PDB file of C-alpha atoms and ligand atoms in Angstrom:
ATOM      1  CA  MET A  88      44.649 -46.353 -52.364  1.00 86.00           C
ATOM      2  CA  PHE A  89      42.913 -46.354 -48.982  1.00 96.00           C
ATOM      3  CA  ALA A  90      39.461 -47.172 -47.650  1.00 97.00           C
ATOM      4  CA  VAL A  91      38.126 -45.374 -44.590  1.00 97.00           C
ATOM      5  CA  THR A  92      34.653 -45.691 -43.088  1.00 97.00           C
ATOM      6  CA  CYS A  93      33.880 -43.466 -40.121  1.00 97.00           C
ATOM      7  CA  ALA A  94      30.862 -43.198 -37.890  1.00 96.00           C
ATOM      8  CA  GLN A  95      28.877 -40.057 -38.687  1.00 95.00           C
ATOM      9  CA  GLY A  96      30.493 -37.010 -37.107  1.00 93.00           C
ATOM     10  CA  ALA A  97      33.559 -39.001 -35.991  1.00 95.00           C
ATOM     11  CA  GLU A  98      36.244 -36.741 -34.539  1.00 95.00           C
ATOM     12  CA  LEU A  99      38.671 -39.526 -33.713  1.00 97.00           C
ATOM     13  CA  ALA A 100      40.008 -42.368 -35.810  1.00 97.00           C
ATOM     14  CA  ASP A 101      38.840 -44.738 -33.074  1.00 95.00           C
ATOM     15  CA  ASP A 102      35.416 -44.365 -34.720  1.00 97.00           C
ATOM     16  CA  CYS A 103      36.797 -45.286 -38.129  1.00 98.00           C
ATOM     17  CA  THR A 104      37.521 -48.600 -39.803  1.00 98.00           C
ATOM     18  CA  VAL A 105      40.295 -48.690 -42.384  1.00 98.00           C
ATOM     19  CA  ASP A 106      41.631 -51.255 -44.814  1.00 97.00           C
ATOM     20  CA  ARG A 107      44.586 -53.336 -43.643  1.00 97.00           C
ATOM     21  CA  ARG A 108      47.125 -51.443 -45.715  1.00 97.00           C
ATOM     22  CA  THR A 109      46.144 -48.136 -44.140  1.00 98.00           C
ATOM     23  CA  TYR A 110      46.170 -49.693 -40.686  1.00 98.00           C
ATOM     24  CA  VAL A 111      49.669 -51.090 -41.137  1.00 98.00           C
ATOM     25  CA  GLY A 112      50.692 -47.631 -42.369  1.00 98.00           C
ATOM     26  CA  TRP A 113      49.384 -46.154 -39.136  1.00 98.00           C
ATOM     27  CA  GLN A 114      51.377 -48.742 -37.159  1.00 98.00           C
ATOM     28  CA  VAL A 115      54.644 -48.056 -38.955  1.00 98.00           C
ATOM     29  CA  PHE A 116      54.122 -44.307 -38.786  1.00 98.00           C
ATOM     30  CA  HIS A 117      53.366 -44.438 -35.094  1.00 98.00           C
ATOM     31  CA  ARG A 118      56.395 -46.648 -34.403  1.00 98.00           C
ATOM     32  CA  THR A 119      58.978 -44.822 -36.510  1.00 98.00           C
ATOM     33  CA  CYS A 120      57.882 -41.461 -37.874  1.00 98.00           C
ATOM     34  CA  ALA A 121      55.781 -39.928 -35.113  1.00 98.00           C
ATOM     35  CA  VAL A 122      58.845 -39.303 -32.959  1.00 97.00           C
ATOM     36  CA  CYS A 123      59.650 -36.406 -35.320  1.00 97.00           C
ATOM     37  CA  HIS A 124      56.503 -35.705 -37.360  1.00 97.00           C
ATOM     38  CA  ALA A 125      54.269 -36.178 -34.279  1.00 97.00           C
ATOM     39  CA  ALA A 126      51.271 -38.411 -33.812  1.00 97.00           C
ATOM     40  CA  ASP A 127      48.836 -38.050 -36.711  1.00 97.00           C
ATOM     41  CA  ALA A 128      51.616 -36.483 -38.857  1.00 97.00           C
ATOM     42  CA  VAL A 129      50.756 -32.952 -37.751  1.00 96.00           C
ATOM     43  CA  GLY A 130      54.386 -31.917 -37.172  1.00 95.00           C
ATOM     44  CA  SER A 131      56.559 -30.833 -34.275  1.00 94.00           C
ATOM     45  CA  SER A 132      59.531 -28.584 -33.674  1.00 92.00           C
ATOM     46  CA  PHE A 133      61.732 -31.346 -35.214  1.00 87.00           C
ATOM     47  CA  ALA A 134      59.873 -31.995 -38.417  1.00 94.00           C
ATOM     48  CA  PRO A 135      57.078 -30.523 -40.497  1.00 94.00           C
ATOM     49  CA  ASN A 136      53.389 -31.254 -40.653  1.00 97.00           C
ATOM     50  CA  LEU A 137      53.289 -33.812 -43.462  1.00 98.00           C
ATOM     51  CA  LEU A 138      49.696 -33.281 -44.490  1.00 98.00           C
ATOM     52  CA  PRO A 139      50.176 -30.250 -46.798  1.00 98.00           C
ATOM     53  CA  ARG A 140      53.363 -31.883 -48.144  1.00 97.00           C
ATOM     54  CA  ILE A 141      51.572 -35.127 -48.982  1.00 98.00           C
ATOM     55  CA  ARG A 142      48.838 -33.190 -50.812  1.00 98.00           C
ATOM     56  CA  ARG A 143      51.490 -31.817 -53.164  1.00 98.00           C
ATOM     57  CA  MET A 144      53.251 -35.141 -53.821  1.00 97.00           C
ATOM     58  CA  ASN A 145      52.462 -38.305 -55.703  1.00 98.00           C
ATOM     59  CA  GLY A 146      53.374 -41.800 -54.563  1.00 97.00           C
ATOM     60  CA  ARG A 147      56.518 -41.866 -56.625  1.00 98.00           C
ATOM     61  CA  GLU A 148      57.791 -38.622 -55.118  1.00 98.00           C
ATOM     62  CA  PHE A 149      56.988 -39.933 -51.681  1.00 98.00           C
ATOM     63  CA  ALA A 150      58.964 -43.124 -52.312  1.00 98.00           C
ATOM     64  CA  ALA A 151      61.886 -41.054 -53.613  1.00 98.00           C
ATOM     65  CA  ALA A 152      61.875 -38.829 -50.508  1.00 98.00           C
ATOM     66  CA  MET A 153      61.875 -41.978 -48.391  1.00 98.00           C
ATOM     67  CA  ASP A 154      64.644 -43.718 -50.345  1.00 98.00           C
ATOM     68  CA  GLU A 155      66.911 -40.719 -50.685  1.00 97.00           C
ATOM     69  CA  GLY A 156      65.992 -38.686 -47.647  1.00 97.00           C
ATOM     70  CA  TYR A 157      64.876 -35.107 -47.906  1.00 97.00           C
ATOM     71  CA  ALA A 158      66.605 -31.787 -47.390  1.00 95.00           C
ATOM     72  CA  GLY A 159      64.431 -28.738 -46.934  1.00 92.00           C
ATOM     73  CA  GLU A 160      65.045 -26.264 -44.139  1.00 92.00           C
ATOM     74  CA  ALA A 161      65.984 -29.299 -42.083  1.00 94.00           C
ATOM     75  CA  GLU A 162      67.099 -32.726 -43.238  1.00 96.00           C
ATOM     76  CA  MET A 163      65.733 -36.224 -43.027  1.00 97.00           C
ATOM     77  CA  ALA A 164      68.130 -39.147 -43.484  1.00 97.00           C
ATOM     78  CA  PRO A 165      67.192 -41.830 -46.038  1.00 98.00           C
ATOM     79  CA  TRP A 166      65.003 -44.805 -45.025  1.00 98.00           C
ATOM     80  CA  GLY A 167      65.768 -47.007 -48.014  1.00 97.00           C
ATOM     81  CA  ARG A 168      67.983 -49.374 -46.009  1.00 97.00           C
ATOM     82  CA  ASN A 169      65.803 -49.579 -42.945  1.00 97.00           C
ATOM     83  CA  PRO A 170      64.047 -52.965 -42.796  1.00 97.00           C
ATOM     84  CA  GLU A 171      61.371 -51.550 -40.484  1.00 97.00           C
ATOM     85  CA  VAL A 172      60.412 -48.969 -43.091  1.00 98.00           C
ATOM     86  CA  ARG A 173      61.500 -49.979 -46.599  1.00 98.00           C
ATOM     87  CA  PRO A 174      58.868 -52.722 -47.036  1.00 98.00           C
ATOM     88  CA  TYR A 175      56.053 -50.379 -45.982  1.00 98.00           C
ATOM     89  CA  TYR A 176      56.122 -47.401 -48.358  1.00 98.00           C
ATOM     90  CA  LEU A 177      52.712 -48.273 -49.826  1.00 98.00           C
ATOM     91  CA  GLU A 178      51.215 -48.657 -46.371  1.00 98.00           C
ATOM     92  CA  LEU A 179      52.700 -45.353 -45.189  1.00 98.00           C
ATOM     93  CA  TRP A 180      51.487 -43.659 -48.351  1.00 98.00           C
ATOM     94  CA  ALA A 181      47.949 -45.021 -47.828  1.00 98.00           C
ATOM     95  CA  TYR A 182      47.819 -43.843 -44.219  1.00 98.00           C
ATOM     96  CA  LEU A 183      49.282 -40.410 -44.975  1.00 98.00           C
ATOM     97  CA  SER A 184      47.029 -39.963 -48.015  1.00 98.00           C
ATOM     98  CA  ALA A 185      43.959 -40.738 -45.909  1.00 98.00           C
ATOM     99  CA  ARG A 186      45.110 -38.163 -43.344  1.00 98.00           C
ATOM    100  CA  ALA A 187      45.971 -35.587 -46.012  1.00 98.00           C
ATOM    101  CA  ALA A 188      42.615 -36.036 -47.755  1.00 97.00           C
ATOM    102  CA  GLY A 189      40.859 -35.213 -44.497  1.00 96.00           C
ATOM    103  CA  GLU A 190      39.136 -38.592 -44.471  1.00 97.00           C
ATOM    104  CA  LEU A 191      40.880 -39.969 -41.405  1.00 98.00           C
ATOM    105  CA  PRO A 192      40.772 -37.944 -38.181  1.00 97.00           C
ATOM    106  CA  GLN A 193      43.489 -38.127 -35.564  1.00 97.00           C
ATOM    107  CA  GLY A 194      43.973 -41.185 -33.384  1.00 98.00           C
ATOM    108  CA  GLU A 195      44.332 -44.920 -33.903  1.00 98.00           C
ATOM    109  CA  PRO A 196      42.009 -46.323 -36.538  1.00 98.00           C
ATOM    110  CA  ARG A 197      40.436 -49.768 -36.353  1.00 97.00           C
ATOM    111  CA  PRO A 198      41.554 -52.361 -38.889  1.00 97.00           C
ATOM    112  CA  ALA A 199      38.836 -53.944 -41.006  1.00 94.00           C
ATOM    113  CA  PRO A 200      38.333 -57.594 -40.115  1.00 89.00           C
ATOM    114  CA  LEU A 201      40.276 -60.033 -42.251  1.00 82.00           C
ATOM    115  CA  SER A 202      38.053 -61.373 -44.985  1.00 74.00           C
ATOM    116  CA  PRO A 203      37.317 -65.102 -44.588  1.00 72.00           C
TER     117      PRO A 203
HETATM  118  C1  LIG B 246      64.593 -37.799 -37.051  1.00 71.95           C
HETATM  119  C2  LIG B 246      63.363 -37.067 -37.370  1.00 71.95           C
HETATM  120  C3  LIG B 246      62.482 -37.630 -38.485  1.00 71.95           C
HETATM  121  C4  LIG B 246      61.938 -38.891 -38.566  1.00 71.95           C
HETATM  122  C5  LIG B 246      62.058 -40.055 -37.586  1.00 71.95           C
HETATM  123  C6  LIG B 246      61.163 -38.902 -39.800  1.00 71.95           C
HETATM  124  N1  LIG B 246      61.258 -37.697 -40.441  1.00 71.95           N
HETATM  125 FE1  LIG B 246      60.405 -37.203 -42.210  1.00 71.95          FE
HETATM  126  N2  LIG B 246      61.355 -35.419 -42.182  1.00 71.95           N
HETATM  127  C7  LIG B 246      62.109 -34.939 -41.146  1.00 71.95           C
HETATM  128  C8  LIG B 246      62.645 -33.641 -41.515  1.00 71.95           C
HETATM  129  C9  LIG B 246      63.510 -32.760 -40.630  1.00 71.95           C
HETATM  130  C10 LIG B 246      62.211 -33.391 -42.841  1.00 71.95           C
HETATM  131  C11 LIG B 246      62.572 -32.206 -43.746  1.00 71.95           C
HETATM  132  C12 LIG B 246      61.785 -31.017 -43.397  1.00 71.95           C
HETATM  133  C13 LIG B 246      62.036 -29.820 -44.256  1.00 71.95           C
HETATM  134  O1  LIG B 246      61.457 -29.749 -45.345  1.00 71.95           O
HETATM  135  O2  LIG B 246      62.769 -28.954 -43.819  1.00 71.95           O
HETATM  136  C14 LIG B 246      61.390 -34.526 -43.214  1.00 71.95           C
HETATM  137  C15 LIG B 246      60.750 -34.649 -44.433  1.00 71.95           C
HETATM  138  C16 LIG B 246      59.888 -35.663 -44.773  1.00 71.95           C
HETATM  139  C17 LIG B 246      59.201 -35.778 -46.031  1.00 71.95           C
HETATM  140  C18 LIG B 246      59.387 -34.879 -47.233  1.00 71.95           C
HETATM  141  C19 LIG B 246      58.336 -33.817 -47.298  1.00 71.95           C
HETATM  142  C20 LIG B 246      58.421 -32.997 -48.560  1.00 71.95           C
HETATM  143  O3  LIG B 246      58.067 -31.830 -48.489  1.00 71.95           O
HETATM  144  O4  LIG B 246      58.828 -33.496 -49.615  1.00 71.95           O
HETATM  145  C21 LIG B 246      58.420 -36.891 -45.970  1.00 71.95           C
HETATM  146  C22 LIG B 246      57.502 -37.436 -47.046  1.00 71.95           C
HETATM  147  C23 LIG B 246      58.663 -37.502 -44.672  1.00 71.95           C
HETATM  148  N3  LIG B 246      59.553 -36.727 -43.978  1.00 71.95           N
HETATM  149  C24 LIG B 246      58.060 -38.660 -44.239  1.00 71.95           C
HETATM  150  C25 LIG B 246      58.496 -39.385 -43.131  1.00 71.95           C
HETATM  151  C26 LIG B 246      58.051 -40.720 -42.810  1.00 71.95           C
HETATM  152  C27 LIG B 246      57.008 -41.509 -43.581  1.00 71.95           C
HETATM  153  C28 LIG B 246      58.759 -41.112 -41.717  1.00 71.95           C
HETATM  154  C29 LIG B 246      58.744 -42.459 -41.014  1.00 71.95           C
HETATM  155  C30 LIG B 246      59.261 -43.568 -41.800  1.00 71.95           C
HETATM  156  C31 LIG B 246      59.610 -39.996 -41.331  1.00 71.95           C
HETATM  157  N4  LIG B 246      59.426 -38.977 -42.220  1.00 71.95           N
HETATM  158  C32 LIG B 246      60.440 -39.996 -40.237  1.00 71.95           C
HETATM  159  C33 LIG B 246      62.366 -35.575 -39.960  1.00 71.95           C
HETATM  160  C34 LIG B 246      62.042 -36.893 -39.662  1.00 71.95           C
END
């Protein structure tokens, strides 16, 4: 699902290398989701911390929440028609899963070099 390699004792993702999928997930999240869910998905007054939510979901439930939107105490509009988001569910899921598993600290991770 995701591959993360961090320097020993890393407290920031800057000291971590991640697979390309996870890196693209970070990019899309940062560009589109962080405005509400905050950098690193930790939540804000607009939207919840996603990490405990992601731990309770599987990839299919995540995709459904993205496609259909989500109504809890507050509401999130659907993303299924957004060309900046719809193609990147797997990437978002990889990034958020790495965060939720506690394997990726906060910050911008480094993408693994492209294999030759
Ligand atoms: C305009 C603000 C806003 C933006 C932008 C936003 N969200 Fe949300 N999101 C919310 C709100 C509000 C909720 C519902 C919170 C609740 O449960 O009351 C939510 C809920 C969710 C849930 C459902 C959590 C659950 O418990 O099932 C997921 C997953 C999620 N957001 C992921 C994302 C991702 C990924 C992006 C970027 C593509 C994103 N959100 C962008 C506001 C936003």
